[in-house]
Amino acid sequence: YTYMEQSKRFASWCMENHPEARTLKDCRKYVDEYLQKYITDGKSPWTIKTIACALSKLYGVSTTEFIATPSRTRAEIVRSRKDVN
């Protein structure tokens, strides 16, 4: 369910930001831009990796074909530890 939701969010983002991309295949070249947006916004490395994994499954490729995502460490887990905006 999570991967499906992440894939739908990506497709919506792609349609909104790149209307020239008419199919999911056309949107493939914008995956790095989409991931970079989350990195720049300061999202959790865990969240970014989940998005990357969902998109790699969507496109049938390895996550290594996308830009490098931030390393995940135990100290950066924020769920249930503090308020998240």
mmCIF file of C-alpha atoms in Angstrom:
data_model
loop_
_atom_site.group_PDB
_atom_site.id
_atom_site.type_symbol
_atom_site.label_atom_id
_atom_site.label_comp_id
_atom_site.label_asym_id
_atom_site.label_seq_id
_atom_site.Cartn_x
_atom_site.Cartn_y
_atom_site.Cartn_z
ATOM 1 C CA TYR A 1 0.000 0.000 0.000
ATOM 2 C CA THR A 2 2.788 2.459 0.880
ATOM 3 C CA TYR A 3 4.612 1.909 -2.409
ATOM 4 C CA MET A 4 1.394 2.396 -4.366
ATOM 5 C CA GLU A 5 0.681 5.682 -2.567
ATOM 6 C CA GLN A 6 4.236 6.918 -3.148
ATOM 7 C CA SER A 7 3.983 6.017 -6.829
ATOM 8 C CA LYS A 8 0.697 7.906 -7.157
ATOM 9 C CA ARG A 9 2.220 10.963 -5.448
ATOM 10 C CA PHE A 10 5.124 10.883 -7.868
ATOM 11 C CA ALA A 11 2.775 10.607 -10.858
ATOM 12 C CA SER A 12 0.717 13.569 -9.595
ATOM 13 C CA TRP A 13 3.864 15.621 -9.005
ATOM 14 C CA CYS A 14 5.133 14.753 -12.473
ATOM 15 C CA MET A 15 1.862 15.775 -14.138
ATOM 16 C CA GLU A 16 1.855 19.061 -12.242
ATOM 17 C CA ASN A 17 5.516 19.984 -12.754
ATOM 18 C CA HIS A 18 6.222 18.395 -16.131
ATOM 19 C CA PRO A 19 3.007 18.424 -18.200
ATOM 20 C CA GLU A 20 5.010 17.486 -21.288
ATOM 21 C CA ALA A 21 5.516 14.032 -19.725
ATOM 22 C CA ARG A 22 2.407 12.187 -20.874
ATOM 23 C CA THR A 23 3.160 8.678 -19.558
ATOM 24 C CA LEU A 24 4.902 7.083 -16.595
ATOM 25 C CA LYS A 25 7.700 6.136 -18.963
ATOM 26 C CA ASP A 26 8.159 9.833 -19.784
ATOM 27 C CA CYS A 27 8.263 10.668 -16.062
ATOM 28 C CA ARG A 28 11.187 8.284 -15.404
ATOM 29 C CA LYS A 29 13.739 10.993 -16.206
ATOM 30 C CA TYR A 30 12.334 13.194 -13.432
ATOM 31 C CA VAL A 31 12.787 10.708 -10.579
ATOM 32 C CA ASP A 32 16.105 12.262 -9.507
ATOM 33 C CA GLU A 33 14.541 15.724 -9.448
ATOM 34 C CA TYR A 34 11.671 14.396 -7.330
ATOM 35 C CA LEU A 35 14.023 12.738 -4.839
ATOM 36 C CA GLN A 36 16.215 15.851 -4.711
ATOM 37 C CA LYS A 37 13.151 17.895 -3.761
ATOM 38 C CA TYR A 38 12.659 15.744 -0.658
ATOM 39 C CA ILE A 39 16.361 15.881 0.205
ATOM 40 C CA THR A 40 16.365 19.694 -0.123
ATOM 41 C CA ASP A 41 13.199 19.940 1.979
ATOM 42 C CA GLY A 42 15.049 18.118 4.770
ATOM 43 C CA LYS A 43 12.821 15.051 4.872
ATOM 44 C CA SER A 44 13.937 12.035 6.870
ATOM 45 C CA PRO A 45 16.425 9.727 5.130
ATOM 46 C CA TRP A 46 14.027 6.896 5.951
ATOM 47 C CA THR A 47 11.193 8.651 4.102
ATOM 48 C CA ILE A 48 13.400 9.410 1.097
ATOM 49 C CA LYS A 49 14.594 5.803 0.891
ATOM 50 C CA THR A 50 10.994 4.560 1.027
ATOM 51 C CA ILE A 51 10.131 6.833 -1.900
ATOM 52 C CA ALA A 52 13.199 5.673 -3.846
ATOM 53 C CA CYS A 53 12.321 2.017 -3.222
ATOM 54 C CA ALA A 54 8.723 2.566 -4.322
ATOM 55 C CA LEU A 55 9.856 4.226 -7.542
ATOM 56 C CA SER A 56 12.460 1.551 -8.216
ATOM 57 C CA LYS A 57 9.727 -1.062 -7.938
ATOM 58 C CA LEU A 58 7.447 1.009 -10.182
ATOM 59 C CA TYR A 59 10.120 1.193 -12.887
ATOM 60 C CA GLY A 60 11.616 -2.254 -12.312
ATOM 61 C CA VAL A 61 15.115 -0.935 -11.656
ATOM 62 C CA SER A 62 17.547 -0.768 -8.759
ATOM 63 C CA THR A 63 17.646 2.287 -6.499
ATOM 64 C CA THR A 64 21.290 2.681 -7.529
ATOM 65 C CA GLU A 65 20.016 4.045 -10.854
ATOM 66 C CA PHE A 66 18.697 7.097 -8.993
ATOM 67 C CA ILE A 67 20.637 9.793 -7.159
ATOM 68 C CA ALA A 68 22.228 8.775 -3.880
ATOM 69 C CA THR A 69 19.946 9.212 -0.901
ATOM 70 C CA PRO A 70 21.128 10.302 2.562
ATOM 71 C CA SER A 71 22.410 7.559 4.831
ATOM 72 C CA ARG A 72 19.971 6.226 7.390
ATOM 73 C CA THR A 73 21.129 6.064 10.994
ATOM 74 C CA ARG A 74 19.312 5.010 14.114
ATOM 75 C CA ALA A 75 19.730 8.477 15.646
ATOM 76 C CA GLU A 76 17.748 10.073 12.823
ATOM 77 C CA ILE A 77 14.573 8.077 13.436
ATOM 78 C CA VAL A 78 12.010 10.664 14.518
ATOM 79 C CA ARG A 79 8.771 8.684 14.572
ATOM 80 C CA SER A 80 7.140 8.982 18.016
ATOM 81 C CA ARG A 81 10.084 10.941 19.395
ATOM 82 C CA LYS A 82 9.115 14.503 18.627
ATOM 83 C CA ASP A 83 6.476 16.509 16.787
ATOM 84 C CA VAL A 84 6.830 16.385 13.017
ATOM 85 C CA ASN A 85 5.627 19.286 10.902
#
